[in-house]
């Protein structure tokens, strides 16, 4: 793919804050890729809270183990239901390896017809095949991958069919026993048999709109410990994860924020304080969000936590945290100070003011230009269709946002020069990130309410060098989730963790991607597996995927095409 140098209206070339030409653009390739699903989420007026919060989530996954990222997309429903046989269903798209996808939902057996909210994909039983978990407004579903292109619904026997309104999910091995445990965030106890109870009206900027979630009864989150035999046990209370506030949970993240070698948990809550659960290393957690500085904004306000992501944006060796919020409020960047505490640096980083007009959802630290510094993508879309009737300076459909990392702790919004795909206005919710075309740069799939998703192909990011890793655990969980990888090239050291569950109710390409800039090799690669095993590799050539097998080193090397 050839990078395109965009010209600005004043003449000359658009440049980043570092002075380099902006040579990446995102292009909408949804139609040519064959992504045809139009998601459903309630009525057009969005009078009930459940109608406004879902509308699309997805995950990249390689379900058939052919080296190409496939896509699983959850669909919604409506309160009055649908005639039998006409219900919206989730869809699975198989990557054909040529930039197109083929829908294989029926033959794969993954067409769940509940009101879908979120999904993630991970190998929960360590058999080498990626399974799918779906969070629903209604009973959740676990699909076991049979290894032959089909799946089996094993929800009941696995014991993970939470019947409430679930939203975000994430996988991580919290107790280091070699298999993946599951955290499920729940939102509101919403009784469809007493629907008028929830038809509350809120006055927002002088107009009547859907109300919530304040005043509604929150639903407690649930934590499932993997028993290692295909079943799970509700271990919420025993692990110290009791949802004391019944917070309106959305995004769930597993990450080692305090660098002690075990996975902690962060929950972005809507309109109540966010949670940070520190892993005590003995099978229990302690909630430390307030003392760590990530429960509230800098001025002590509860925010409308929607999406969230951990990432080392300043390349100082620890994981920082970004949380998306409602309009008339800012998204929040918490810098990890390396001592178990965070500082809200939103406005000094340049991420505050540009976010104020937008309702923000899916997000990710992605190095879209492969310069070695993590940039930031934010999916946006309002919850009130009524805003289009007034001159508030905001609209129901909104454009997504892209921020370039200036390498000095600040970001610059570059949406306007980032290609035609970034100028599209939709009512977006979730977003999933991955290299679907295996060309060495990160693409984005954005989920839109009542509309097709938008598949944004990255054109030009692979003008710089890159390196990818796929982790295969032996003592650790098979996916290697929780492994931490450091890459040093040209004097710069970057760090990422392997994770599943991020953004807004989505999962991402599980392969770990690093931009290398102009460096054609990684001088040093270091991986710390969840088991504690540390391995090092030197002088790895760029523009390749390295499959690392725990205890056995480099298992395989795949060279993708790179065109400049």
Coordinates of N, CA and C in Angstrom, one line a residue, residues 152-283:
X152 N -19.6 -24.6 19.2 CA -20.7 -25.2 20.0 C -21.0 -24.2 21.2
X153 N -22.3 -24.0 21.4 CA -22.7 -23.2 22.5 C -22.5 -24.0 23.8
X154 N -21.6 -23.6 24.7 CA -21.3 -24.4 25.9 C -21.6 -23.6 27.1
X155 N -22.5 -22.6 27.0 CA -22.7 -21.7 28.1 C -23.2 -22.4 29.3
X156 N -24.2 -23.2 29.2 CA -24.8 -23.8 30.4 C -23.8 -24.7 31.1
X157 N -23.1 -25.6 30.4 CA -22.1 -26.5 31.1 C -20.9 -25.7 31.6
X158 N -20.6 -24.6 31.0 CA -19.4 -23.8 31.5 C -19.8 -22.9 32.7
X159 N -21.1 -22.6 32.8 CA -21.6 -21.8 33.9 C -21.3 -20.3 33.8
X160 N -21.4 -19.8 32.6 CA -21.0 -18.3 32.5 C -22.2 -17.6 31.8
X161 N -23.4 -18.1 31.9 CA -24.6 -17.5 31.2 C -25.3 -16.4 32.1
X162 N -24.6 -15.4 32.5 CA -25.2 -14.4 33.3 C -26.4 -13.8 32.6
X163 N -27.6 -13.8 33.3 CA -28.8 -13.4 32.6 C -29.1 -11.9 32.6
X164 N -28.2 -11.1 33.2 CA -28.5 -9.7 33.4 C -28.0 -8.9 32.2
X165 N -28.0 -7.6 32.3 CA -27.6 -6.7 31.3 C -26.0 -6.5 31.4
X166 N -25.3 -7.3 30.6 CA -23.9 -7.3 30.6 C -23.3 -6.4 29.5
X167 N -22.1 -5.9 29.7 CA -21.6 -5.0 28.8 C -20.1 -5.4 28.4
X168 N -19.1 -4.9 29.1 CA -17.8 -5.2 28.8 C -17.3 -6.5 29.4
X169 N -16.4 -7.2 28.7 CA -15.8 -8.4 29.3 C -14.3 -8.4 29.0
X170 N -13.5 -9.1 29.8 CA -12.1 -9.2 29.6 C -11.6 -10.5 30.2
X171 N -10.5 -11.0 29.6 CA -9.9 -12.3 30.0 C -8.5 -12.0 30.6
X172 N -8.2 -12.8 31.6 CA -6.8 -12.7 32.2 C -6.6 -13.8 33.2
X173 N -5.4 -14.2 33.4 CA -5.1 -15.3 34.4 C -4.7 -14.6 35.7
X174 N -5.6 -14.3 36.5 CA -5.4 -13.5 37.7 C -4.6 -14.3 38.8
X175 N -4.7 -15.6 38.8 CA -4.1 -16.4 39.8 C -2.9 -17.2 39.4
X176 N -2.5 -17.0 38.1 CA -1.3 -17.7 37.6 C -1.3 -19.2 37.5
X177 N -2.5 -19.7 37.3 CA -2.7 -21.2 37.3 C -2.6 -21.7 35.8
X178 N -2.4 -20.8 34.9 CA -2.3 -21.3 33.5 C -3.5 -21.3 32.6
X179 N -4.6 -20.8 33.2 CA -5.8 -20.7 32.3 C -6.5 -19.4 32.6
X180 N -7.3 -19.0 31.6 CA -7.9 -17.6 31.6 C -9.2 -17.5 32.4
X181 N -9.2 -16.5 33.3 CA -10.4 -16.2 34.0 C -11.1 -15.1 33.3
X182 N -12.4 -14.8 33.7 CA -13.3 -13.9 33.0 C -14.0 -12.9 33.9
X183 N -13.8 -11.6 33.6 CA -14.6 -10.6 34.3 C -15.7 -10.1 33.4
X184 N -16.9 -10.0 33.9 CA -18.0 -9.5 33.1 C -18.6 -8.3 33.9
X185 N -18.6 -7.1 33.2 CA -19.2 -5.9 33.8 C -20.7 -5.9 33.5
X186 N -21.5 -5.5 34.4 CA -23.0 -5.4 34.3 C -23.4 -4.0 34.5
X187 N -24.5 -3.6 33.9 CA -24.9 -2.2 33.8 C -26.0 -1.8 34.7
X188 N -27.3 -2.1 34.3 CA -28.5 -1.7 35.0 C -29.4 -3.0 35.1
X189 N -30.1 -3.1 36.3 CA -31.1 -4.2 36.4 C -32.4 -3.6 35.7
X190 N -32.5 -4.1 34.4 CA -33.6 -3.5 33.6 C -34.6 -4.6 33.3
X191 N -35.8 -4.4 33.8 CA -36.9 -5.4 33.7 C -37.8 -5.1 32.5
X192 N -37.7 -6.0 31.5 CA -38.5 -5.7 30.3 C -39.9 -6.0 30.5
X193 N -40.3 -6.6 31.6 CA -41.7 -6.8 31.9 C -42.3 -5.6 32.6
X194 N -41.5 -4.7 33.0 CA -42.0 -3.4 33.6 C -41.4 -2.2 32.9
X195 N -41.6 -2.2 31.6 CA -40.9 -1.3 30.8 C -41.1 0.2 31.1
X196 N -42.3 0.6 31.5 CA -42.6 2.0 31.7 C -41.8 2.5 32.9
X197 N -41.4 1.7 33.8 CA -40.6 2.1 34.9 C -39.3 2.8 34.5
X198 N -38.8 2.5 33.3 CA -37.6 3.0 32.8 C -37.7 4.1 31.7
X199 N -39.0 4.5 31.5 CA -39.2 5.5 30.5 C -39.2 6.9 31.3
X200 N -38.0 7.1 31.8 CA -37.9 8.4 32.6 C -37.4 9.5 31.6
X201 N -37.7 10.7 31.9 CA -37.3 11.8 31.1 C -36.3 12.7 31.9
X202 N -35.3 13.0 31.2 CA -34.3 13.9 31.7 C -34.3 15.2 30.9
X203 N -34.1 16.4 31.6 CA -34.1 17.6 30.9 C -32.6 18.0 30.7
X204 N -32.1 18.0 29.5 CA -30.7 18.2 29.2 C -30.7 19.4 28.2
X205 N -30.0 20.5 28.6 CA -30.0 21.7 27.9 C -31.3 22.2 27.5
X206 N -32.3 22.0 28.4 CA -33.7 22.5 28.1 C -34.6 21.6 27.3
X207 N -34.1 20.5 26.9 CA -34.9 19.6 26.0 C -35.1 18.3 26.8
X208 N -36.2 17.6 26.5 CA -36.5 16.3 27.1 C -35.8 15.2 26.3
X209 N -35.0 14.4 27.1 CA -34.3 13.3 26.5 C -34.4 12.1 27.4
X210 N -33.9 11.0 26.9 CA -33.8 9.7 27.7 C -33.0 10.0 28.9
X211 N -33.4 9.4 30.1 CA -32.7 9.6 31.3 C -31.9 8.4 31.7
X212 N -30.9 8.6 32.5 CA -30.1 7.5 33.0 C -28.7 7.7 32.9
X213 N -27.9 6.8 33.6 CA -28.4 5.8 34.5 C -28.7 6.2 35.9
X214 N -28.3 7.4 36.3 CA -28.5 7.8 37.7 C -30.0 7.6 38.1
X215 N -30.2 7.1 39.2 CA -31.5 6.8 39.7 C -32.0 5.4 39.4
X216 N -31.3 4.7 38.5 CA -31.7 3.3 38.2 C -30.8 2.4 39.1
X217 N -31.3 1.2 39.3 CA -30.6 0.2 40.1 C -29.5 -0.4 39.3
X218 N -28.3 -0.3 39.7 CA -27.1 -0.9 39.0 C -27.1 -2.4 39.2
X219 N -26.5 -3.0 38.2 CA -26.3 -4.5 38.3 C -24.9 -4.8 38.7
X220 N -24.7 -5.7 39.6 CA -23.4 -6.1 40.1 C -22.6 -6.9 39.0
X221 N -21.3 -6.6 38.9 CA -20.4 -7.3 38.0 C -20.2 -8.7 38.6
X222 N -19.6 -9.6 37.7 CA -19.4 -10.9 38.1 C -18.0 -11.4 37.6
X223 N -17.3 -12.1 38.4 CA -16.0 -12.6 38.1 C -16.0 -14.1 38.1
X224 N -15.6 -14.7 37.0 CA -15.6 -16.2 36.9 C -14.1 -16.7 36.9
X225 N -13.9 -17.6 37.9 CA -12.6 -18.3 37.9 C -12.7 -19.6 37.1
X226 N -11.7 -19.7 36.2 CA -11.6 -20.9 35.3 C -11.1 -22.1 36.2
X227 N -11.9 -23.2 36.1 CA -11.6 -24.4 36.9 C -10.6 -25.3 36.2
X228 N -10.3 -25.0 34.9 CA -9.4 -25.8 34.2 C -9.9 -27.0 33.5
X229 N -11.3 -27.2 33.6 CA -11.9 -28.4 33.1 C -13.0 -28.0 32.1
X230 N -13.0 -26.8 31.6 CA -14.1 -26.3 30.8 C -15.2 -25.6 31.5
X231 N -15.1 -25.6 32.8 CA -16.2 -24.9 33.6 C -15.6 -23.8 34.4
X232 N -16.5 -22.9 34.8 CA -16.1 -21.7 35.6 C -16.9 -21.7 36.9
X233 N -16.3 -21.0 37.9 CA -17.0 -20.8 39.2 C -17.1 -19.3 39.5
X234 N -18.3 -18.8 39.8 CA -18.5 -17.4 40.3 C -17.7 -17.2 41.5
X235 N -16.6 -16.4 41.4 CA -15.6 -16.2 42.5 C -15.6 -14.8 42.9
X236 N -16.6 -14.0 42.6 CA -16.7 -12.6 42.8 C -16.4 -12.2 44.2
X237 N -17.1 -12.8 45.1 CA -17.0 -12.5 46.6 C -15.6 -13.0 47.1
X238 N -15.3 -14.2 46.8 CA -14.0 -14.8 47.3 C -12.8 -14.0 46.8
X239 N -12.9 -13.4 45.6 CA -11.7 -12.7 45.1 C -11.7 -11.2 45.6
X240 N -12.7 -10.8 46.3 CA -12.7 -9.4 46.8 C -13.2 -8.4 45.7
X241 N -14.0 -8.9 44.8 CA -14.4 -8.1 43.7 C -15.9 -7.7 43.8
X242 N -16.5 -7.8 45.0 CA -17.9 -7.4 45.2 C -18.1 -6.0 44.7
X243 N -19.1 -5.8 43.9 CA -19.4 -4.4 43.3 C -20.1 -3.6 44.3
X244 N -19.4 -3.0 45.2 CA -20.0 -2.3 46.3 C -21.0 -1.2 46.0
X245 N -20.7 -0.5 44.9 CA -21.6 0.6 44.5 C -22.7 0.2 43.5
X246 N -22.6 -1.1 43.0 CA -23.4 -1.5 41.9 C -23.2 -0.5 40.8
X247 N -21.9 -0.2 40.5 CA -21.6 0.7 39.5 C -22.1 0.3 38.1
X248 N -22.4 1.3 37.3 CA -22.9 1.0 35.9 C -21.7 0.7 35.0
X249 N -21.2 -0.5 35.0 CA -20.0 -0.9 34.4 C -20.0 -0.9 32.9
X250 N -18.9 -0.5 32.3 CA -18.7 -0.6 30.8 C -17.4 -1.3 30.5
X251 N -16.4 -0.6 30.3 CA -15.1 -1.2 29.8 C -14.4 -1.9 31.0
X252 N -13.9 -3.1 30.6 CA -13.1 -3.9 31.6 C -11.7 -4.1 31.0
X253 N -10.7 -3.9 31.9 CA -9.3 -4.1 31.4 C -8.5 -5.0 32.5
X254 N -7.8 -6.0 32.0 CA -6.8 -6.6 32.8 C -5.4 -6.0 32.4
X255 N -4.6 -5.6 33.4 CA -3.3 -5.1 33.1 C -2.5 -5.1 34.4
X256 N -1.2 -5.1 34.3 CA -0.3 -5.0 35.4 C 0.2 -3.6 35.6
X257 N -0.7 -2.8 36.2 CA -0.4 -1.3 36.2 C 0.7 -1.0 37.2
X258 N 1.0 -1.9 38.2 CA 2.0 -1.6 39.2 C 3.2 -2.4 39.1
X259 N 3.4 -3.1 37.9 CA 4.6 -3.7 37.6 C 5.1 -4.8 38.6
X260 N 4.1 -5.5 39.2 CA 4.5 -6.5 40.2 C 4.4 -7.9 39.7
X261 N 4.0 -8.1 38.4 CA 4.0 -9.4 37.8 C 2.7 -10.1 37.8
X262 N 1.7 -9.5 38.3 CA 0.3 -10.1 38.2 C -0.7 -9.1 37.7
X263 N -1.8 -9.6 37.2 CA -2.8 -8.8 36.5 C -3.8 -8.1 37.5
X264 N -3.9 -6.8 37.3 CA -4.9 -6.1 38.1 C -6.1 -5.8 37.1
X265 N -7.2 -5.2 37.6 CA -8.4 -5.0 36.9 C -8.9 -3.6 37.0
X266 N -9.2 -3.0 35.9 CA -9.8 -1.6 35.9 C -11.2 -1.7 35.3
X267 N -12.2 -1.0 35.9 CA -13.5 -0.9 35.4 C -13.9 0.5 35.2
X268 N -14.3 0.9 33.9 CA -14.8 2.2 33.7 C -16.3 2.2 33.9
X269 N -16.8 3.0 34.9 CA -18.2 3.0 35.3 C -18.8 4.3 34.8
X270 N -20.1 4.2 34.5 CA -20.8 5.4 34.0 C -21.5 6.1 35.1
X271 N -21.0 7.4 35.3 CA -21.6 8.3 36.3 C -21.4 8.0 37.8
X272 N -20.5 7.0 38.0 CA -20.1 6.7 39.4 C -18.6 6.5 39.4
X273 N -17.9 6.5 40.5 CA -16.4 6.3 40.5 C -16.0 5.0 39.8
X274 N -14.9 5.2 39.0 CA -14.3 4.0 38.4 C -13.6 3.1 39.4
X275 N -13.4 1.9 39.1 CA -12.8 0.9 40.0 C -11.4 0.6 39.5
X276 N -10.4 0.5 40.4 CA -9.1 -0.2 40.1 C -8.9 -1.2 41.2
X277 N -8.9 -2.5 40.8 CA -8.6 -3.6 41.7 C -7.2 -4.0 41.6
X278 N -6.4 -3.8 42.7 CA -5.0 -4.3 42.7 C -5.0 -5.7 43.2
X279 N -4.3 -6.5 42.4 CA -4.1 -7.9 42.7 C -3.1 -8.1 43.8
X280 N -3.6 -8.7 44.9 CA -2.8 -8.9 46.1 C -1.8 -10.1 46.0
X281 N -1.9 -10.9 44.9 CA -1.0 -12.0 44.7 C -1.4 -13.2 45.5
X282 N -2.5 -13.2 46.2 CA -3.0 -14.4 46.9 C -4.3 -14.9 46.5
X283 N -4.8 -14.5 45.3 CA -6.1 -14.8 44.9 C -7.2 -13.8 45.2

